[in-house]
Amino acid sequence: MSDDDLFEKRDSSPREVFTRYNREERIKNASEKVRQLHDPDFIRRRSFIKSVTENRGLRSVFFVIVVLVSINIAFFITRSDRNIGRIYGIKTELKSFIYQDRALANLRLSENTKFLESLKESEEKDGALVRVNFIFLDDKGNKLSSSLQTGIYTGAELRFSSQNESGNAKKVQAEIYIKEKFLVLSSKIK
């Protein structure tokens, strides 16, 4: 191949754009990656990490996002209430609120028809004894008051409620005992 083939010849028409090099010939002589980049159907695939850490600005934005997500997860784990749980397949939910300067707490054990079927094998055919201990705490975690309540869970919805009249309660805990299992739920009083 001679050097003359790489250069275009100027036509006599003055309106055509003249380029010094023949583009198709240059692409044929180029490496595979350059040919892929000039191919209109080629899609350049980069990994997510490479595209996010491509330059200093993107690296810093990616680092800030990772730090903020980790802080959010840490706050969620340490600060969130655990007011919903399960014990023996029974969904439990603790709600608390302030009404007329009293802290009120309500605990609901949802309906579970399969619970009675599991009791038929044991000696407790009428239901299971449920003990709930409500503990009201102040903002420092000191115990203000507690109340122990009992009931029999037969598979139908069962509710317990308690109140604290001191007005200083900021958090309530409910300790639930059913047969030999124990579950603790907590909720901030809103």
Tab-separated table of C-alpha atoms in Angstrom:
chain	number	residue	atom	x	y	z
A	1	MET	CA	0.000	0.000	0.000
A	2	SER	CA	1.462	3.301	-0.991
A	3	ASP	CA	1.240	6.589	0.832
A	4	ASP	CA	-0.685	8.066	-2.070
A	5	ASP	CA	-3.672	5.820	-1.267
A	6	LEU	CA	-4.036	7.438	2.156
A	7	PHE	CA	-4.549	10.881	0.679
A	8	GLU	CA	-7.687	11.921	-1.079
A	9	LYS	CA	-7.495	13.486	-4.478
A	10	ARG	CA	-9.094	16.893	-4.881
A	11	ASP	CA	-11.952	16.953	-7.347
A	12	SER	CA	-12.544	19.871	-9.631
A	13	SER	CA	-15.784	20.847	-7.915
A	14	PRO	CA	-15.143	23.757	-5.496
A	15	ARG	CA	-18.188	23.067	-3.304
A	16	GLU	CA	-17.049	19.734	-1.860
A	17	VAL	CA	-15.290	19.711	1.473
A	18	PHE	CA	-11.744	18.555	1.084
A	19	THR	CA	-10.059	16.490	3.777
A	20	ARG	CA	-6.451	15.593	3.678
A	21	TYR	CA	-6.807	11.984	4.922
A	22	ASN	CA	-9.148	9.263	3.776
A	23	ARG	CA	-11.161	8.302	6.889
A	24	GLU	CA	-12.071	4.769	5.806
A	25	GLU	CA	-8.446	3.890	5.116
A	26	ARG	CA	-7.349	5.237	8.488
A	27	ILE	CA	-10.026	3.188	10.294
A	28	LYS	CA	-8.947	0.032	8.445
A	29	ASN	CA	-5.372	0.528	9.616
A	30	ALA	CA	-6.361	1.379	13.212
A	31	SER	CA	-6.512	-0.988	16.158
A	32	GLU	CA	-9.567	-3.047	17.053
A	33	LYS	CA	-10.702	-0.690	19.837
A	34	VAL	CA	-10.595	2.339	17.533
A	35	ARG	CA	-12.604	0.444	14.899
A	36	GLN	CA	-15.189	-0.476	17.551
A	37	LEU	CA	-15.515	3.155	18.644
A	38	HIS	CA	-16.200	4.250	15.041
A	39	ASP	CA	-18.751	1.467	14.530
A	40	PRO	CA	-22.263	3.002	14.895
A	41	ASP	CA	-23.676	-0.210	16.439
A	42	PHE	CA	-20.983	-0.501	19.116
A	43	ILE	CA	-22.081	0.164	22.704
A	44	ARG	CA	-19.245	0.735	25.105
A	45	ARG	CA	-19.867	-1.221	28.292
A	46	ARG	CA	-18.212	-0.140	31.504
A	47	SER	CA	-18.744	-1.558	34.930
A	48	PHE	CA	-20.644	0.476	37.488
A	49	ILE	CA	-17.636	0.924	39.757
A	50	LYS	CA	-15.419	2.110	36.877
A	51	SER	CA	-18.012	4.588	35.671
A	52	VAL	CA	-18.583	5.971	39.174
A	53	THR	CA	-14.880	6.272	40.020
A	54	GLU	CA	-13.729	7.554	36.636
A	55	ASN	CA	-12.476	10.937	37.854
A	56	ARG	CA	-11.907	12.745	41.134
A	57	GLY	CA	-15.287	14.502	41.198
A	58	LEU	CA	-17.248	11.301	40.644
A	59	ARG	CA	-15.175	9.495	43.287
A	60	SER	CA	-15.926	12.160	45.875
A	61	VAL	CA	-19.668	12.143	45.071
A	62	PHE	CA	-19.705	8.336	45.287
A	63	PHE	CA	-17.868	8.451	48.634
A	64	VAL	CA	-20.323	11.030	50.038
A	65	ILE	CA	-23.295	8.898	48.945
A	66	VAL	CA	-21.808	5.800	50.603
A	67	VAL	CA	-21.181	7.732	53.844
A	68	LEU	CA	-24.724	9.166	53.904
A	69	VAL	CA	-26.300	5.768	53.266
A	70	SER	CA	-24.265	4.183	56.069
A	71	ILE	CA	-25.232	6.997	58.477
A	72	ASN	CA	-28.922	6.509	57.578
A	73	ILE	CA	-28.690	2.775	58.182
A	74	ALA	CA	-26.945	3.326	61.524
A	75	PHE	CA	-29.621	5.801	62.657
A	76	PHE	CA	-32.370	3.465	61.509
A	77	ILE	CA	-30.934	0.559	63.483
A	78	THR	CA	-30.199	2.501	66.664
A	79	ARG	CA	-33.061	4.997	66.783
A	80	SER	CA	-36.045	3.191	65.321
A	81	ASP	CA	-38.796	1.635	67.382
A	82	ARG	CA	-39.317	-2.074	67.411
A	83	ASN	CA	-43.048	-1.967	67.841
A	84	ILE	CA	-43.983	-4.887	65.567
A	85	GLY	CA	-43.001	-8.500	66.067
A	86	ARG	CA	-44.061	-12.146	65.933
A	87	ILE	CA	-44.277	-14.774	68.621
A	88	TYR	CA	-45.527	-18.297	67.770
A	89	GLY	CA	-46.631	-16.882	64.407
A	90	ILE	CA	-48.858	-14.293	66.091
A	91	LYS	CA	-48.316	-10.791	64.756
A	92	THR	CA	-48.008	-8.314	67.633
A	93	GLU	CA	-48.110	-4.528	67.457
A	94	LEU	CA	-47.485	-1.927	70.172
A	95	LYS	CA	-48.834	1.603	69.798
A	96	SER	CA	-48.391	4.442	72.261
A	97	PHE	CA	-49.595	8.030	72.422
A	98	ILE	CA	-50.371	10.865	74.812
A	99	TYR	CA	-53.984	11.692	75.627
A	100	GLN	CA	-54.981	14.306	78.236
A	101	ASP	CA	-51.503	14.338	79.847
A	102	ARG	CA	-51.483	10.547	80.200
A	103	ALA	CA	-49.297	8.114	78.300
A	104	LEU	CA	-51.387	5.309	76.838
A	105	ALA	CA	-50.086	2.045	75.384
A	106	ASN	CA	-52.062	-0.482	73.353
A	107	LEU	CA	-50.834	-3.955	72.442
A	108	ARG	CA	-52.627	-5.977	69.784
A	109	LEU	CA	-52.166	-9.685	69.147
A	110	SER	CA	-53.593	-10.408	65.686
A	111	GLU	CA	-55.841	-13.292	64.774
A	112	ASN	CA	-54.085	-16.564	63.985
A	113	THR	CA	-56.274	-19.614	63.329
A	114	LYS	CA	-53.292	-21.961	63.026
A	115	PHE	CA	-52.298	-21.243	66.613
A	116	LEU	CA	-55.192	-23.297	68.039
A	117	GLU	CA	-54.363	-26.215	65.747
A	118	SER	CA	-50.858	-26.332	67.188
A	119	LEU	CA	-52.308	-26.283	70.715
A	120	LYS	CA	-54.456	-29.380	70.108
A	121	GLU	CA	-51.376	-31.532	70.488
A	122	SER	CA	-50.599	-30.101	73.909
A	123	GLU	CA	-52.695	-29.980	77.070
A	124	GLU	CA	-53.795	-26.333	76.565
A	125	LYS	CA	-56.800	-26.891	74.312
A	126	ASP	CA	-58.717	-23.799	75.415
A	127	GLY	CA	-55.923	-21.354	74.612
A	128	ALA	CA	-52.574	-20.146	75.831
A	129	LEU	CA	-51.950	-17.908	78.807
A	130	VAL	CA	-50.487	-14.556	77.759
A	131	ARG	CA	-48.704	-12.279	80.224
A	132	VAL	CA	-47.887	-8.711	79.187
A	133	ASN	CA	-45.741	-6.435	81.321
A	134	PHE	CA	-45.972	-2.764	80.285
A	135	ILE	CA	-42.995	-0.669	81.447
A	136	PHE	CA	-43.072	3.124	81.081
A	137	LEU	CA	-39.650	4.833	80.889
A	138	ASP	CA	-38.522	8.460	81.005
A	139	ASP	CA	-36.100	10.068	78.540
A	140	LYS	CA	-33.066	8.752	80.488
A	141	GLY	CA	-34.353	5.176	80.530
A	142	ASN	CA	-35.430	5.160	84.178
A	143	LYS	CA	-38.481	3.068	85.041
A	144	LEU	CA	-41.507	5.208	85.938
A	145	SER	CA	-44.167	2.526	86.328
A	146	SER	CA	-45.110	-0.953	85.210
A	147	SER	CA	-48.244	-3.040	85.028
A	148	LEU	CA	-48.654	-6.783	84.518
A	149	GLN	CA	-51.722	-8.015	82.652
A	150	THR	CA	-52.834	-11.504	81.720
A	151	GLY	CA	-55.200	-12.953	79.176
A	152	ILE	CA	-55.913	-16.131	77.247
A	153	TYR	CA	-55.138	-16.205	73.536
A	154	THR	CA	-57.449	-18.537	71.632
A	155	GLY	CA	-56.500	-17.538	68.103
A	156	ALA	CA	-58.816	-14.534	67.976
A	157	GLU	CA	-57.550	-10.960	68.178
A	158	LEU	CA	-56.567	-9.968	71.717
A	159	ARG	CA	-55.828	-6.454	72.997
A	160	PHE	CA	-54.106	-5.157	76.107
A	161	SER	CA	-53.833	-1.545	77.224
A	162	SER	CA	-52.099	0.366	79.991
A	163	GLN	CA	-51.560	3.974	81.016
A	164	ASN	CA	-49.148	6.164	82.949
A	165	GLU	CA	-50.478	9.347	84.514
A	166	SER	CA	-47.153	10.970	85.443
A	167	GLY	CA	-46.831	12.737	82.088
A	168	ASN	CA	-43.047	12.188	82.021
A	169	ALA	CA	-43.044	8.915	80.076
A	170	LYS	CA	-41.145	9.087	76.785
A	171	LYS	CA	-40.934	5.396	75.929
A	172	VAL	CA	-42.944	2.262	76.642
A	173	GLN	CA	-41.824	-1.367	76.583
A	174	ALA	CA	-44.087	-4.385	76.408
A	175	GLU	CA	-42.702	-7.743	77.534
A	176	ILE	CA	-44.886	-10.527	76.143
A	177	TYR	CA	-44.757	-14.068	77.565
A	178	ILE	CA	-46.605	-16.856	75.753
A	179	LYS	CA	-45.911	-20.412	76.929
A	180	GLU	CA	-42.123	-20.532	77.025
A	181	LYS	CA	-41.360	-17.729	74.560
A	182	PHE	CA	-40.604	-14.108	75.356
A	183	LEU	CA	-40.835	-11.011	73.116
A	184	VAL	CA	-39.971	-7.396	73.928
A	185	LEU	CA	-41.497	-4.543	71.928
A	186	SER	CA	-40.707	-0.874	72.458
A	187	SER	CA	-42.172	2.355	71.179
A	188	LYS	CA	-41.523	6.053	71.675
A	189	ILE	CA	-44.553	7.881	72.971
A	190	LYS	CA	-45.746	10.414	70.418
